[in-house]
Amino acid sequence: CFLELELKADVVFIGLPNAGKSSMLNLLTNSKSKVAPYPFTTLEPYLGVMDNIKLMDLPGLIEGTSQGKGLGSNFARHAKNTKLVAHFLSLDSENLKADYDLIIKELASIDEELLKIPEILILTKSDNYGSEEIAQKIDIVKKFHNKFIVVSIIDDDSILNLRDLILKTYENLH
């Protein structure tokens, strides 16, 4: 006999390793999750609260997560009752569409129900690029997603815009 803890959050952060999920959780909630420039810094879900909305950062997904690669998929049980999924994609990606498709494929393999949860797409690390490069990447994203925001952890305005998007999207779900 054992006891299994299931965390619950209103908004879940999902993405590949090093997409900026933990950094964003820390900024939005004053959480203290570990941030480092290597994959799998986040070994377990972290929670934070922003304006009475519980946010949760999950460990990064990789190809094969659903078959136990990386940190495996046990953490996904914490996402099943969430109201909103925030998919994080790093603008550092060589192929944003492939990264998004990988996330969706892994989530589908873990639990098809996760794909029914409303989502927003957060494009991170915009501080690494000029406006022309960002515009090109946005053109790519517009071909596969229509609800996204571009952010940088060093741009206060983008953080405030993300906060507002999360709040507005979450409130519209009720």
PDB file of C-alpha atoms in Angstrom, residues 4-115:
ATOM      1  CA  GLU A   4       0.539   8.897  -4.291  1.00  0.00           C
ATOM      2  CA  LEU A   5       0.544  12.697  -4.251  1.00  0.00           C
ATOM      3  CA  GLU A   6      -1.082  14.447  -7.178  1.00  0.00           C
ATOM      4  CA  LEU A   7      -0.376  18.153  -7.495  1.00  0.00           C
ATOM      5  CA  LYS A   8      -3.022  20.359  -9.059  1.00  0.00           C
ATOM      6  CA  ALA A   9      -2.518  23.622 -10.888  1.00  0.00           C
ATOM      7  CA  ASP A  10      -4.651  25.956 -12.958  1.00  0.00           C
ATOM      8  CA  VAL A  11      -1.948  26.495 -15.603  1.00  0.00           C
ATOM      9  CA  VAL A  12       0.765  23.994 -16.522  1.00  0.00           C
ATOM     10  CA  PHE A  13       4.033  24.922 -18.242  1.00  0.00           C
ATOM     11  CA  ILE A  14       5.095  22.267 -20.757  1.00  0.00           C
ATOM     12  CA  GLY A  15       7.981  22.238 -23.209  1.00  0.00           C
ATOM     13  CA  LEU A  16      11.326  20.844 -24.178  1.00  0.00           C
ATOM     14  CA  PRO A  17      14.259  21.128 -21.759  1.00  0.00           C
ATOM     15  CA  ASN A  18      15.750  24.624 -21.516  1.00  0.00           C
ATOM     16  CA  ALA A  19      12.760  26.375 -23.068  1.00  0.00           C
ATOM     17  CA  GLY A  20      12.569  28.852 -20.175  1.00  0.00           C
ATOM     18  CA  LYS A  21       9.721  27.340 -18.164  1.00  0.00           C
ATOM     19  CA  SER A  22      11.432  27.534 -14.771  1.00  0.00           C
ATOM     20  CA  SER A  23      12.783  31.027 -15.347  1.00  0.00           C
ATOM     21  CA  MET A  24       9.305  32.214 -16.244  1.00  0.00           C
ATOM     22  CA  LEU A  25       7.722  30.512 -13.234  1.00  0.00           C
ATOM     23  CA  ASN A  26      10.267  32.231 -10.995  1.00  0.00           C
ATOM     24  CA  LEU A  27       9.520  35.643 -12.517  1.00  0.00           C
ATOM     25  CA  LEU A  28       5.745  35.325 -12.485  1.00  0.00           C
ATOM     26  CA  THR A  29       5.422  33.855  -8.993  1.00  0.00           C
ATOM     27  CA  ASN A  30       8.618  34.502  -7.048  1.00  0.00           C
ATOM     28  CA  SER A  31       9.100  30.751  -6.987  1.00  0.00           C
ATOM     29  CA  LYS A  32      12.618  29.468  -6.421  1.00  0.00           C
ATOM     30  CA  SER A  33      12.851  26.608  -8.916  1.00  0.00           C
ATOM     31  CA  LYS A  34      16.333  25.716 -10.084  1.00  0.00           C
ATOM     32  CA  VAL A  35      17.521  27.300 -13.338  1.00  0.00           C
ATOM     33  CA  ALA A  36      20.674  26.196 -15.165  1.00  0.00           C
ATOM     34  CA  PRO A  37      21.947  26.005 -18.767  1.00  0.00           C
ATOM     35  CA  TYR A  38      21.674  22.229 -19.085  1.00  0.00           C
ATOM     36  CA  PRO A  39      18.777  19.842 -19.753  1.00  0.00           C
ATOM     37  CA  PHE A  40      16.668  18.386 -16.950  1.00  0.00           C
ATOM     38  CA  THR A  41      17.346  21.045 -14.368  1.00  0.00           C
ATOM     39  CA  THR A  42      13.725  20.596 -13.323  1.00  0.00           C
ATOM     40  CA  LEU A  43      13.499  17.087 -11.885  1.00  0.00           C
ATOM     41  CA  GLU A  44      10.029  17.396 -10.378  1.00  0.00           C
ATOM     42  CA  PRO A  45       7.063  19.744 -10.770  1.00  0.00           C
ATOM     43  CA  TYR A  46       7.345  23.187  -9.173  1.00  0.00           C
ATOM     44  CA  LEU A  47       4.373  25.283  -8.135  1.00  0.00           C
ATOM     45  CA  GLY A  48       3.882  29.010  -7.823  1.00  0.00           C
ATOM     46  CA  VAL A  49       0.921  31.362  -7.441  1.00  0.00           C
ATOM     47  CA  MET A  50       0.211  34.402  -9.601  1.00  0.00           C
ATOM     48  CA  ASP A  51      -2.923  36.414  -8.727  1.00  0.00           C
ATOM     49  CA  ASN A  52      -4.609  33.397  -7.119  1.00  0.00           C
ATOM     50  CA  ILE A  53      -3.858  31.219 -10.155  1.00  0.00           C
ATOM     51  CA  LYS A  54      -1.672  28.198  -9.466  1.00  0.00           C
ATOM     52  CA  LEU A  55       1.092  27.729 -12.042  1.00  0.00           C
ATOM     53  CA  MET A  56       3.106  24.525 -12.377  1.00  0.00           C
ATOM     54  CA  ASP A  57       6.389  23.979 -14.196  1.00  0.00           C
ATOM     55  CA  LEU A  58       6.798  20.383 -15.357  1.00  0.00           C
ATOM     56  CA  PRO A  59      10.091  18.693 -16.275  1.00  0.00           C
ATOM     57  CA  GLY A  60      11.070  19.012 -19.928  1.00  0.00           C
ATOM     58  CA  LEU A  61       9.700  16.628 -22.522  1.00  0.00           C
ATOM     59  CA  ILE A  62      11.959  14.904 -25.020  1.00  0.00           C
ATOM     60  CA  GLU A  63      11.302  12.453 -27.794  1.00  0.00           C
ATOM     61  CA  GLY A  64      10.466   9.177 -26.095  1.00  0.00           C
ATOM     62  CA  THR A  65       9.232  10.689 -22.823  1.00  0.00           C
ATOM     63  CA  SER A  66       6.089   8.592 -23.153  1.00  0.00           C
ATOM     64  CA  GLN A  67       8.284   5.450 -23.300  1.00  0.00           C
ATOM     65  CA  GLY A  68      10.271   6.434 -20.206  1.00  0.00           C
ATOM     66  CA  LYS A  69      13.162   8.383 -21.774  1.00  0.00           C
ATOM     67  CA  GLY A  70      14.497  11.425 -20.012  1.00  0.00           C
ATOM     68  CA  LEU A  71      12.548  11.799 -16.786  1.00  0.00           C
ATOM     69  CA  GLY A  72       9.681   9.691 -18.110  1.00  0.00           C
ATOM     70  CA  SER A  73       6.028  10.616 -18.078  1.00  0.00           C
ATOM     71  CA  ASN A  74       4.984  10.031 -14.454  1.00  0.00           C
ATOM     72  CA  PHE A  75       4.858  13.781 -13.883  1.00  0.00           C
ATOM     73  CA  ALA A  76       2.081  14.121 -16.501  1.00  0.00           C
ATOM     74  CA  ARG A  77      -0.501  12.952 -13.978  1.00  0.00           C
ATOM     75  CA  HIS A  78      -0.135  16.376 -12.374  1.00  0.00           C
ATOM     76  CA  ALA A  79      -1.348  18.035 -15.599  1.00  0.00           C
ATOM     77  CA  LYS A  80      -4.554  16.121 -16.150  1.00  0.00           C
ATOM     78  CA  ASN A  81      -6.819  18.464 -14.153  1.00  0.00           C
ATOM     79  CA  THR A  82      -5.319  21.728 -15.314  1.00  0.00           C
ATOM     80  CA  LYS A  83      -7.433  24.370 -17.033  1.00  0.00           C
ATOM     81  CA  LEU A  84      -4.769  25.799 -19.362  1.00  0.00           C
ATOM     82  CA  VAL A  85      -1.553  24.492 -20.901  1.00  0.00           C
ATOM     83  CA  ALA A  86       1.238  26.948 -21.669  1.00  0.00           C
ATOM     84  CA  HIS A  87       3.513  25.374 -24.288  1.00  0.00           C
ATOM     85  CA  PHE A  88       6.995  26.859 -24.198  1.00  0.00           C
ATOM     86  CA  LEU A  89       9.107  26.966 -27.353  1.00  0.00           C
ATOM     87  CA  SER A  90      12.537  28.553 -27.416  1.00  0.00           C
ATOM     88  CA  LEU A  91      13.218  30.858 -30.344  1.00  0.00           C
ATOM     89  CA  ASP A  92      16.682  29.256 -30.285  1.00  0.00           C
ATOM     90  CA  SER A  93      15.050  26.238 -31.926  1.00  0.00           C
ATOM     91  CA  GLU A  94      16.197  25.261 -35.407  1.00  0.00           C
ATOM     92  CA  ASN A  95      12.669  24.041 -36.190  1.00  0.00           C
ATOM     93  CA  LEU A  96       9.827  25.490 -34.117  1.00  0.00           C
ATOM     94  CA  LYS A  97       7.161  23.423 -35.882  1.00  0.00           C
ATOM     95  CA  ALA A  98       9.045  20.161 -35.270  1.00  0.00           C
ATOM     96  CA  ASP A  99       9.512  21.056 -31.593  1.00  0.00           C
ATOM     97  CA  TYR A 100       5.805  21.832 -31.207  1.00  0.00           C
ATOM     98  CA  ASP A 101       4.855  18.618 -33.021  1.00  0.00           C
ATOM     99  CA  LEU A 102       7.164  16.631 -30.728  1.00  0.00           C
ATOM    100  CA  ILE A 103       5.489  18.078 -27.641  1.00  0.00           C
ATOM    101  CA  ILE A 104       2.029  17.291 -29.021  1.00  0.00           C
ATOM    102  CA  LYS A 105       3.073  13.761 -30.036  1.00  0.00           C
ATOM    103  CA  GLU A 106       4.484  12.991 -26.600  1.00  0.00           C
ATOM    104  CA  LEU A 107       1.439  14.425 -24.818  1.00  0.00           C
ATOM    105  CA  ALA A 108      -0.844  12.342 -27.051  1.00  0.00           C
ATOM    106  CA  SER A 109       1.166   9.218 -26.231  1.00  0.00           C
ATOM    107  CA  ILE A 110       1.007   9.976 -22.517  1.00  0.00           C
ATOM    108  CA  ASP A 111      -2.716  10.827 -22.397  1.00  0.00           C
ATOM    109  CA  GLU A 112      -4.927  11.982 -25.288  1.00  0.00           C
ATOM    110  CA  GLU A 113      -7.016  13.979 -22.795  1.00  0.00           C
ATOM    111  CA  LEU A 114      -4.109  16.416 -22.369  1.00  0.00           C
ATOM    112  CA  LEU A 115      -4.658  17.588 -25.953  1.00  0.00           C
TER     113      LEU A 115
END
